[in-house]
Amino acid sequence: MLQIFYESQDFFLLKELEKLGPKKGVITQSVKDVVQSLVDDDLVSKDKIGTSVYFWSLPSCAGNQLRNVKRKLESDLQSSKTRYTELVDQCNELKKGREESDEREKALAELKDIELKHNELKEEMVQFADNDPAAFEAMKKAIEVAHGAANRWTDNIFTVRQWCSNNFPEAKEQLEHMYKEMFASRILKQIGITDDFDYLELSPPAIPLRAVGDGESNT
């Protein structure tokens, strides 16, 4: 397609290029895409004049484009060489003081031992997590919240039962039968609710701290 432009050094409409393309081995259906790709690569210029779109390309334009590409590649190459030199200098600088020696081997061995000891201490800290006073205090507060919520819902149930009894006294027997069936259901029994359920009393927490270590007991 570029040969068509270079040989004629003329301006073309797309339909004209579609006729000339097959003479250069480009099938008609591909001419539009090929020309557009050349436009995208700045190898072919395009402009709209009136209602028509014209395409053109001069050898000098292509030469300028190639020279620009060459300059950019040369600039990138120089930047890469400079960066490579900087990295080599940094690498050489980092090697200083890291030469292989008995003293270095000894220091590395000590570092490895310290890392192993550090990991052992971390594992031991996990064992002591259950004895953390902050965790224990949080557990106590959670129990208090759960206790309050349980009694609040218990109170709601009693309130609804009382309301039903006051407003439907003639259905007292039916209501009592319904309550018994409800509390006898398998679902409620699975979560620990039976027909004798009542308000919960919150006893002082009796959660012993678990001993950790060589038989020592933490209090």
Tab-separated table of N, CA and C in Angstrom, residues 45-204:
chain	number	residue	atom	x	y	z
A	45	SER	N	-0.933	9.943	5.922
A	45	SER	CA	-1.702	11.068	6.439
A	45	SER	C	-3.123	11.003	5.933
A	46	LYS	N	-4.027	11.588	6.686
A	46	LYS	CA	-5.447	11.534	6.332
A	46	LYS	C	-6.088	12.861	6.712
A	47	ASP	N	-6.982	13.343	5.843
A	47	ASP	CA	-7.653	14.605	6.134
A	47	ASP	C	-8.987	14.632	5.404
A	48	LYS	N	-9.930	15.326	6.022
A	48	LYS	CA	-11.256	15.434	5.433
A	48	LYS	C	-11.381	16.784	4.746
A	49	ILE	N	-11.726	16.740	3.468
A	49	ILE	CA	-11.920	17.952	2.677
A	49	ILE	C	-13.350	17.923	2.151
A	50	GLY	N	-14.170	18.798	2.679
A	50	GLY	CA	-15.588	18.759	2.321
A	50	GLY	C	-16.231	17.527	2.907
A	51	THR	N	-16.806	16.724	2.058
A	51	THR	CA	-17.439	15.478	2.508
A	51	THR	C	-16.564	14.263	2.229
A	52	SER	N	-15.388	14.500	1.653
A	52	SER	CA	-14.510	13.391	1.268
A	52	SER	C	-13.302	13.312	2.181
A	53	VAL	N	-12.801	12.099	2.383
A	53	VAL	CA	-11.604	11.859	3.192
A	53	VAL	C	-10.490	11.422	2.254
A	54	TYR	N	-9.371	12.149	2.284
A	54	TYR	CA	-8.250	11.863	1.405
A	54	TYR	C	-7.079	11.291	2.205
A	55	PHE	N	-6.344	10.396	1.541
A	55	PHE	CA	-5.160	9.775	2.127
A	55	PHE	C	-3.965	10.083	1.239
A	56	TRP	N	-2.793	10.295	1.862
A	56	TRP	CA	-1.578	10.503	1.094
A	56	TRP	C	-0.368	10.177	1.951
A	57	SER	N	0.723	9.920	1.270
A	57	SER	CA	1.983	9.648	1.950
A	57	SER	C	3.118	9.889	0.970
A	58	LEU	N	4.102	10.673	1.402
A	58	LEU	CA	5.255	10.971	0.570
A	58	LEU	C	6.479	10.262	1.125
A	59	PRO	N	7.394	9.854	0.272
A	59	PRO	CA	8.605	9.175	0.758
A	59	PRO	C	9.329	9.986	1.817
A	60	SER	N	9.325	11.306	1.670
A	60	SER	CA	10.012	12.146	2.652
A	60	SER	C	9.350	12.044	4.021
A	61	CYS	N	8.019	11.935	4.030
A	61	CYS	CA	7.300	11.790	5.311
A	61	CYS	C	7.677	10.492	6.000
A	62	ALA	N	7.738	9.426	5.205
A	62	ALA	CA	8.122	8.137	5.780
A	62	ALA	C	9.550	8.186	6.297
A	63	GLY	N	10.426	8.882	5.558
A	63	GLY	CA	11.814	9.001	5.996
A	63	GLY	C	11.910	9.739	7.318
A	64	ASN	N	11.139	10.818	7.432
A	64	ASN	CA	11.139	11.567	8.693
A	64	ASN	C	10.626	10.707	9.840
A	65	GLN	N	9.591	9.930	9.542
A	65	GLN	CA	9.026	9.068	10.580
A	65	GLN	C	10.046	8.030	11.040
A	66	LEU	N	10.752	7.434	10.096
A	66	LEU	CA	11.753	6.429	10.447
A	66	LEU	C	12.919	7.060	11.210
A	67	ARG	N	13.290	8.277	10.817
A	67	ARG	CA	14.361	8.959	11.544
A	67	ARG	C	13.951	9.267	12.984
A	68	ASN	N	12.682	9.642	13.165
A	68	ASN	CA	12.190	9.890	14.527
A	68	ASN	C	12.217	8.620	15.365
A	69	VAL	N	11.811	7.507	14.740
A	69	VAL	CA	11.840	6.226	15.451
A	69	VAL	C	13.267	5.857	15.824
A	70	LYS	N	14.180	6.095	14.874
A	70	LYS	CA	15.588	5.775	15.139
A	70	LYS	C	16.126	6.600	16.301
A	71	ARG	N	15.814	7.902	16.307
A	71	ARG	CA	16.290	8.757	17.393
A	71	ARG	C	15.737	8.292	18.753
A	72	LYS	N	14.462	7.917	18.755
A	72	LYS	CA	13.868	7.437	20.011
A	72	LYS	C	14.534	6.152	20.486
A	73	LEU	N	14.785	5.232	19.554
A	73	LEU	CA	15.420	3.975	19.935
A	73	LEU	C	16.843	4.217	20.439
A	74	GLU	N	17.563	5.132	19.796
A	74	GLU	CA	18.913	5.447	20.242
A	74	GLU	C	18.892	6.068	21.634
A	75	SER	N	17.878	6.930	21.882
A	75	SER	CA	17.753	7.542	23.198
A	75	SER	C	17.438	6.495	24.260
A	76	ASP	N	16.523	5.572	23.919
A	76	ASP	CA	16.180	4.499	24.864
A	76	ASP	C	17.391	3.613	25.144
A	77	LEU	N	18.167	3.348	24.098
A	77	LEU	CA	19.350	2.508	24.269
A	77	LEU	C	20.351	3.183	25.200
A	78	GLN	N	20.570	4.483	25.004
A	78	GLN	CA	21.505	5.205	25.852
A	78	GLN	C	21.028	5.220	27.307
A	79	SER	N	19.706	5.406	27.509
A	79	SER	CA	19.156	5.394	28.861
A	79	SER	C	19.354	4.034	29.507
A	80	SER	N	19.172	2.977	28.727
A	80	SER	CA	19.345	1.626	29.258
A	80	SER	C	20.803	1.371	29.637
A	81	LYS	N	21.726	1.861	28.796
A	81	LYS	CA	23.145	1.686	29.114
A	81	LYS	C	23.502	2.422	30.398
A	82	THR	N	22.960	3.643	30.544
A	82	THR	CA	23.239	4.419	31.755
A	82	THR	C	22.687	3.710	32.987
A	83	ARG	N	21.475	3.200	32.874
A	83	ARG	CA	20.858	2.495	33.989
A	83	ARG	C	21.627	1.232	34.325
A	84	TYR	N	22.127	0.540	33.306
A	84	TYR	CA	22.904	-0.677	33.529
A	84	TYR	C	24.182	-0.357	34.303
A	85	THR	N	24.832	0.738	33.902
A	85	THR	CA	26.055	1.142	34.598
A	85	THR	C	25.764	1.469	36.055
A	86	GLU	N	24.651	2.169	36.304
A	86	GLU	CA	24.277	2.512	37.675
A	86	GLU	C	24.028	1.253	38.507
A	87	LEU	N	23.345	0.272	37.924
A	87	LEU	CA	23.047	-0.963	38.653
A	87	LEU	C	24.315	-1.760	38.952
A	88	VAL	N	25.257	-1.757	37.998
A	88	VAL	CA	26.529	-2.455	38.234
A	88	VAL	C	27.270	-1.797	39.390
A	89	ASP	N	27.283	-0.454	39.406
A	89	ASP	CA	27.946	0.264	40.498
A	89	ASP	C	27.274	-0.043	41.832
A	90	GLN	N	25.934	-0.073	41.847
A	90	GLN	CA	25.222	-0.379	43.084
A	90	GLN	C	25.537	-1.792	43.558
A	91	CYS	N	25.579	-2.715	42.607
A	91	CYS	CA	25.880	-4.112	42.956
A	91	CYS	C	27.273	-4.227	43.566
A	92	ASN	N	28.237	-3.550	42.956
A	92	ASN	CA	29.606	-3.599	43.478
A	92	ASN	C	29.670	-2.969	44.870
A	93	GLU	N	28.891	-1.882	45.065
A	93	GLU	CA	28.877	-1.214	46.360
A	93	GLU	C	28.280	-2.117	47.436
A	94	LEU	N	27.217	-2.859	47.057
A	94	LEU	CA	26.572	-3.753	48.014
A	94	LEU	C	27.451	-4.954	48.372
A	95	LYS	N	28.347	-5.318	47.483
A	95	LYS	CA	29.211	-6.460	47.743
A	95	LYS	C	30.261	-6.154	48.801
A	96	LYS	N	30.532	-4.848	48.995
A	96	LYS	CA	31.540	-4.473	49.973
A	96	LYS	C	31.083	-4.878	51.381
A	97	GLY	N	31.919	-5.544	52.104
A	97	GLY	CA	31.577	-5.995	53.453
A	97	GLY	C	30.824	-7.303	53.463
A	98	ARG	N	30.513	-7.829	52.270
A	98	ARG	CA	29.803	-9.109	52.195
A	98	ARG	C	30.675	-10.208	51.577
A	99	GLU	N	31.953	-9.971	51.562
A	99	GLU	CA	32.855	-10.978	51.019
A	99	GLU	C	32.830	-12.222	51.903
A	100	GLU	N	33.002	-13.386	51.276
A	100	GLU	CA	32.996	-14.637	52.019
A	100	GLU	C	34.166	-14.665	52.999
A	101	SER	N	33.855	-14.957	54.264
A	101	SER	CA	34.895	-15.049	55.296
A	101	SER	C	34.351	-15.855	56.461
A	102	ASP	N	35.258	-16.293	57.329
A	102	ASP	CA	34.832	-17.056	58.508
A	102	ASP	C	33.937	-16.204	59.406
A	103	GLU	N	34.284	-14.923	59.521
A	103	GLU	CA	33.502	-14.024	60.365
A	103	GLU	C	32.082	-13.864	59.830
A	104	ARG	N	31.967	-13.763	58.489
A	104	ARG	CA	30.633	-13.621	57.876
A	104	ARG	C	29.818	-14.895	58.064
A	105	GLU	N	30.462	-16.045	57.879
A	105	GLU	CA	29.763	-17.320	58.064
A	105	GLU	C	29.269	-17.458	59.498
A	106	LYS	N	30.085	-17.023	60.434
A	106	LYS	CA	29.691	-17.098	61.841
A	106	LYS	C	28.497	-16.186	62.121
A	107	ALA	N	28.539	-14.963	61.537
A	107	ALA	CA	27.437	-14.015	61.741
A	107	ALA	C	26.141	-14.543	61.146
A	108	LEU	N	26.219	-15.163	59.969
A	108	LEU	CA	25.023	-15.725	59.326
A	108	LEU	C	24.448	-16.864	60.158
A	109	ALA	N	25.330	-17.677	60.729
A	109	ALA	CA	24.863	-18.787	61.570
A	109	ALA	C	24.153	-18.254	62.811
A	110	GLU	N	24.722	-17.185	63.415
A	110	GLU	CA	24.077	-16.577	64.580
A	110	GLU	C	22.722	-15.983	64.222
A	111	LEU	N	22.652	-15.364	63.055
A	111	LEU	CA	21.382	-14.791	62.604
A	111	LEU	C	20.326	-15.878	62.433
A	112	LYS	N	20.734	-17.010	61.870
A	112	LYS	CA	19.795	-18.125	61.689
A	112	LYS	C	19.285	-18.630	63.032
A	113	ASP	N	20.193	-18.748	64.021
A	113	ASP	CA	19.789	-19.208	65.357
A	113	ASP	C	18.798	-18.233	65.988
A	114	ILE	N	19.058	-16.926	65.806
A	114	ILE	CA	18.159	-15.913	66.362
A	114	ILE	C	16.780	-15.994	65.727
A	115	GLU	N	16.750	-16.205	64.416
A	115	GLU	CA	15.461	-16.322	63.721
A	115	GLU	C	14.686	-17.537	64.214
A	116	LEU	N	15.376	-18.660	64.423
A	116	LEU	CA	14.711	-19.859	64.937
A	116	LEU	C	14.150	-19.603	66.331
A	117	LYS	N	14.942	-18.946	67.188
A	117	LYS	CA	14.485	-18.635	68.541
A	117	LYS	C	13.281	-17.694	68.496
A	118	HIS	N	13.328	-16.748	67.580
A	118	HIS	CA	12.205	-15.806	67.424
A	118	HIS	C	10.924	-16.551	67.064
A	119	ASN	N	11.023	-17.503	66.143
A	119	ASN	CA	9.840	-18.273	65.748
A	119	ASN	C	9.324	-19.121	66.904
A	120	GLU	N	10.245	-19.670	67.698
A	120	GLU	CA	9.820	-20.470	68.853
A	120	GLU	C	9.063	-19.606	69.862
A	121	LEU	N	9.565	-18.396	70.093
A	121	LEU	CA	8.898	-17.488	71.034
A	121	LEU	C	7.523	-17.076	70.519
A	122	LYS	N	7.399	-16.874	69.206
A	122	LYS	CA	6.099	-16.537	68.640
A	122	LYS	C	5.099	-17.665	68.868
A	123	GLU	N	5.545	-18.918	68.673
A	123	GLU	CA	4.662	-20.056	68.910
A	123	GLU	C	4.267	-20.153	70.382
A	124	GLU	N	5.219	-19.851	71.271
A	124	GLU	CA	4.923	-19.898	72.706
A	124	GLU	C	3.921	-18.812	73.088
A	125	MET	N	4.025	-17.644	72.456
A	125	MET	CA	3.076	-16.564	72.718
A	125	MET	C	1.656	-16.963	72.329
A	126	VAL	N	1.532	-17.765	71.262
A	126	VAL	CA	0.213	-18.235	70.845
A	126	VAL	C	-0.405	-19.102	71.944
A	127	GLN	N	0.426	-19.920	72.600
A	127	GLN	CA	-0.070	-20.774	73.679
A	127	GLN	C	-0.573	-19.945	74.857
A	128	PHE	N	0.064	-18.803	75.091
A	128	PHE	CA	-0.329	-17.950	76.213
A	128	PHE	C	-1.494	-17.029	75.873
A	129	ALA	N	-1.970	-17.086	74.640
A	129	ALA	CA	-3.037	-16.167	74.226
A	129	ALA	C	-4.292	-16.331	75.080
A	130	ASP	N	-4.600	-17.587	75.487
A	130	ASP	CA	-5.796	-17.824	76.293
A	130	ASP	C	-5.691	-17.195	77.678
A	131	ASN	N	-4.481	-16.897	78.128
A	131	ASN	CA	-4.283	-16.313	79.447
A	131	ASN	C	-4.126	-14.796	79.393
A	132	ASP	N	-4.382	-14.228	78.248
A	132	ASP	CA	-4.250	-12.781	78.087
A	132	ASP	C	-5.344	-12.084	78.897
A	133	PRO	N	-4.984	-11.233	79.874
A	133	PRO	CA	-6.006	-10.535	80.681
A	133	PRO	C	-6.989	-9.749	79.827
A	134	ALA	N	-6.508	-9.143	78.755
A	134	ALA	CA	-7.400	-8.365	77.888
A	134	ALA	C	-8.428	-9.277	77.215
A	135	ALA	N	-7.963	-10.472	76.774
A	135	ALA	CA	-8.881	-11.416	76.139
A	135	ALA	C	-9.906	-11.921	77.157
A	136	PHE	N	-9.447	-12.162	78.400
A	136	PHE	CA	-10.351	-12.628	79.442
A	136	PHE	C	-11.404	-11.564	79.754
A	137	GLU	N	-10.991	-10.300	79.820
A	137	GLU	CA	-11.931	-9.213	80.102
A	137	GLU	C	-12.938	-9.071	78.971
A	138	ALA	N	-12.465	-9.240	77.743
A	138	ALA	CA	-13.374	-9.167	76.592
A	138	ALA	C	-14.393	-10.303	76.640
A	139	MET	N	-13.956	-11.479	77.084
A	139	MET	CA	-14.857	-12.615	77.210
A	139	MET	C	-15.945	-12.338	78.249
A	140	LYS	N	-15.536	-11.724	79.373
A	140	LYS	CA	-16.510	-11.389	80.414
A	140	LYS	C	-17.559	-10.413	79.885
A	141	LYS	N	-17.112	-9.405	79.154
A	141	LYS	CA	-18.047	-8.429	78.597
A	141	LYS	C	-18.982	-9.082	77.585
A	142	ALA	N	-18.443	-10.014	76.809
A	142	ALA	CA	-19.284	-10.709	75.830
A	142	ALA	C	-20.356	-11.542	76.523
A	143	ILE	N	-19.984	-12.165	77.640
A	143	ILE	CA	-20.962	-12.958	78.405
A	143	ILE	C	-22.074	-12.056	78.922
A	144	GLU	N	-21.689	-10.872	79.420
A	144	GLU	CA	-22.691	-9.946	79.941
A	144	GLU	C	-23.650	-9.502	78.841
A	145	VAL	N	-23.110	-9.230	77.656
A	145	VAL	CA	-23.959	-8.819	76.528
A	145	VAL	C	-24.915	-9.939	76.148
A	146	ALA	N	-24.385	-11.182	76.063
A	146	ALA	CA	-25.230	-12.319	75.701
A	146	ALA	C	-26.307	-12.567	76.753
A	147	HIS	N	-25.929	-12.412	78.045
A	147	HIS	CA	-26.893	-12.607	79.125
A	147	HIS	C	-28.025	-11.576	79.028
A	148	GLY	N	-27.661	-10.317	78.802
A	148	GLY	CA	-28.682	-9.276	78.680
A	148	GLY	C	-29.609	-9.521	77.503
A	149	ALA	N	-29.039	-9.965	76.374
A	149	ALA	CA	-29.854	-10.220	75.191
A	149	ALA	C	-30.807	-11.386	75.425
A	150	ALA	N	-30.311	-12.459	76.077
A	150	ALA	CA	-31.160	-13.622	76.342
A	150	ALA	C	-32.343	-13.243	77.231
A	151	ASN	N	-32.077	-12.498	78.297
A	151	ASN	CA	-33.160	-12.105	79.205
A	151	ASN	C	-34.110	-11.103	78.547
A	152	ARG	N	-33.584	-10.281	77.654
A	152	ARG	CA	-34.447	-9.330	76.948
A	152	ARG	C	-35.458	-10.072	76.069
A	153	TRP	N	-35.006	-11.103	75.386
A	153	TRP	CA	-35.938	-11.879	74.555
A	153	TRP	C	-36.874	-12.734	75.406
A	154	THR	N	-36.368	-13.210	76.532
A	154	THR	CA	-37.247	-13.938	77.453
A	154	THR	C	-38.364	-13.028	77.937
A	155	ASP	N	-38.014	-11.801	78.273
A	155	ASP	CA	-39.009	-10.828	78.720
A	155	ASP	C	-40.010	-10.532	77.612
A	156	ASN	N	-39.517	-10.469	76.360
A	156	ASN	CA	-40.417	-10.220	75.226
A	156	ASN	C	-41.446	-11.347	75.083
A	157	ILE	N	-40.968	-12.593	75.273
A	157	ILE	CA	-41.876	-13.739	75.155
A	157	ILE	C	-42.942	-13.697	76.245
A	158	PHE	N	-42.507	-13.430	77.481
A	158	PHE	CA	-43.472	-13.354	78.586
A	158	PHE	C	-44.468	-12.214	78.368
A	159	THR	N	-43.981	-11.105	77.816
A	159	THR	CA	-44.862	-9.960	77.567
A	159	THR	C	-45.924	-10.307	76.535
A	160	VAL	N	-45.511	-11.004	75.470
A	160	VAL	CA	-46.471	-11.401	74.435
A	160	VAL	C	-47.492	-12.388	74.997
A	161	ARG	N	-47.034	-13.349	75.810
A	161	ARG	CA	-47.956	-14.323	76.412
A	161	ARG	C	-48.983	-13.609	77.313
A	162	GLN	N	-48.491	-12.662	78.100
A	162	GLN	CA	-49.392	-11.930	78.989
A	162	GLN	C	-50.398	-11.104	78.199
A	163	TRP	N	-49.911	-10.490	77.119
A	163	TRP	CA	-50.808	-9.671	76.281
A	163	TRP	C	-51.907	-10.535	75.670
A	164	CYS	N	-51.510	-11.720	75.187
A	164	CYS	CA	-52.495	-12.637	74.587
A	164	CYS	C	-53.520	-13.083	75.632
A	165	SER	N	-53.045	-13.390	76.853
A	165	SER	CA	-53.958	-13.831	77.903
A	165	SER	C	-54.934	-12.728	78.295
A	166	ASN	N	-54.447	-11.481	78.338
A	166	ASN	CA	-55.309	-10.360	78.728
A	166	ASN	C	-56.330	-10.013	77.657
A	167	ASN	N	-55.939	-10.151	76.405
A	167	ASN	CA	-56.814	-9.736	75.309
A	167	ASN	C	-57.684	-10.864	74.773
A	168	PHE	N	-57.309	-12.116	75.053
A	168	PHE	CA	-58.117	-13.244	74.573
A	168	PHE	C	-58.332	-14.234	75.719
A	169	PRO	N	-59.016	-13.813	76.770
A	169	PRO	CA	-59.206	-14.717	77.917
A	169	PRO	C	-60.008	-15.959	77.564
A	170	GLU	N	-60.897	-15.822	76.579
A	170	GLU	CA	-61.710	-16.980	76.210
A	170	GLU	C	-60.896	-18.064	75.511
A	171	ALA	N	-59.702	-17.699	75.028
A	171	ALA	CA	-58.863	-18.677	74.322
A	171	ALA	C	-57.681	-19.109	75.173
A	172	LYS	N	-57.796	-18.986	76.499
A	172	LYS	CA	-56.673	-19.293	77.372
A	172	LYS	C	-56.189	-20.729	77.201
A	173	GLU	N	-57.155	-21.689	77.154
A	173	GLU	CA	-56.752	-23.094	77.030
A	173	GLU	C	-56.052	-23.356	75.697
A	174	GLN	N	-56.626	-22.778	74.610
A	174	GLN	CA	-56.005	-22.970	73.302
A	174	GLN	C	-54.583	-22.380	73.277
A	175	LEU	N	-54.420	-21.236	73.918
A	175	LEU	CA	-53.103	-20.609	73.939
A	175	LEU	C	-52.095	-21.457	74.726
A	176	GLU	N	-52.544	-21.980	75.883
A	176	GLU	CA	-51.640	-22.815	76.667
A	176	GLU	C	-51.232	-24.055	75.887
A	177	HIS	N	-52.191	-24.628	75.142
A	177	HIS	CA	-51.886	-25.802	74.320
A	177	HIS	C	-50.882	-25.446	73.227
A	178	MET	N	-51.049	-24.246	72.642
A	178	MET	CA	-50.138	-23.812	71.586
A	178	MET	C	-48.733	-23.622	72.150
A	179	TYR	N	-48.627	-23.057	73.368
A	179	TYR	CA	-47.324	-22.851	73.983
A	179	TYR	C	-46.619	-24.186	74.205
A	180	LYS	N	-47.390	-25.179	74.719
A	180	LYS	CA	-46.799	-26.491	74.979
A	180	LYS	C	-46.289	-27.129	73.693
A	181	GLU	N	-47.077	-27.024	72.619
A	181	GLU	CA	-46.636	-27.591	71.344
A	181	GLU	C	-45.385	-26.879	70.828
A	182	MET	N	-45.362	-25.562	71.025
A	182	MET	CA	-44.228	-24.779	70.547
A	182	MET	C	-42.951	-25.188	71.290
A	183	PHE	N	-43.046	-25.279	72.646
A	183	PHE	CA	-41.854	-25.608	73.408
A	183	PHE	C	-41.463	-27.077	73.259
A	184	ALA	N	-42.387	-27.884	72.776
A	184	ALA	CA	-42.073	-29.304	72.566
A	184	ALA	C	-41.431	-29.538	71.199
A	185	SER	N	-41.359	-28.483	70.389
A	185	SER	CA	-40.811	-28.652	69.036
A	185	SER	C	-39.329	-29.004	69.107
A	186	ARG	N	-38.897	-29.792	68.143
A	186	ARG	CA	-37.509	-30.264	68.121
A	186	ARG	C	-36.525	-29.113	67.916
A	187	ILE	N	-36.922	-28.105	67.139
A	187	ILE	CA	-36.023	-26.985	66.842
A	187	ILE	C	-35.661	-26.238	68.114
A	188	LEU	N	-36.676	-25.933	68.966
A	188	LEU	CA	-36.391	-25.211	70.202
A	188	LEU	C	-35.570	-26.057	71.162
A	189	LYS	N	-35.848	-27.353	71.197
A	189	LYS	CA	-35.085	-28.219	72.080
A	189	LYS	C	-33.614	-28.277	71.653
A	190	GLN	N	-33.379	-28.233	70.343
A	190	GLN	CA	-32.008	-28.291	69.861
A	190	GLN	C	-31.201	-27.082	70.317
A	191	ILE	N	-31.842	-25.947	70.524
A	191	ILE	CA	-31.115	-24.752	70.975
A	191	ILE	C	-31.275	-24.523	72.472
A	192	GLY	N	-31.821	-25.531	73.170
A	192	GLY	CA	-31.854	-25.480	74.629
A	192	GLY	C	-33.027	-24.755	75.233
A	193	ILE	N	-34.114	-24.544	74.491
A	193	ILE	CA	-35.291	-23.873	75.029
A	193	ILE	C	-36.379	-24.918	75.278
A	194	THR	N	-36.783	-25.048	76.537
A	194	THR	CA	-37.833	-25.995	76.906
A	194	THR	C	-38.971	-25.239	77.573
A	195	ASP	N	-40.042	-25.974	77.952
A	195	ASP	CA	-41.224	-25.307	78.508
A	195	ASP	C	-40.981	-24.732	79.903
A	196	ASP	N	-39.854	-25.083	80.538
A	196	ASP	CA	-39.570	-24.531	81.867
A	196	ASP	C	-38.536	-23.402	81.789
A	197	PHE	N	-38.330	-22.848	80.625
A	197	PHE	CA	-37.311	-21.804	80.500
A	197	PHE	C	-37.740	-20.562	81.275
A	198	ASP	N	-36.732	-19.813	81.776
A	198	ASP	CA	-37.003	-18.630	82.585
A	198	ASP	C	-35.826	-17.671	82.407
A	199	TYR	N	-35.891	-16.561	83.155
A	199	TYR	CA	-34.784	-15.614	83.103
A	199	TYR	C	-33.499	-16.292	83.568
A	200	LEU	N	-32.378	-15.910	82.948
A	200	LEU	CA	-31.086	-16.468	83.314
A	200	LEU	C	-30.445	-15.613	84.404
A	201	GLU	N	-29.801	-16.278	85.348
A	201	GLU	CA	-29.056	-15.568	86.368
A	201	GLU	C	-27.580	-15.562	85.985
A	202	LEU	N	-26.969	-14.397	86.105
A	202	LEU	CA	-25.557	-14.259	85.751
A	202	LEU	C	-24.711	-14.472	86.995
A	203	SER	N	-24.055	-15.633	87.056
A	203	SER	CA	-23.193	-15.947	88.187
A	203	SER	C	-21.813	-15.341	87.956
A	204	PRO	N	-21.057	-15.136	89.015
A	204	PRO	CA	-19.685	-14.643	88.836
A	204	PRO	C	-18.918	-15.579	87.912
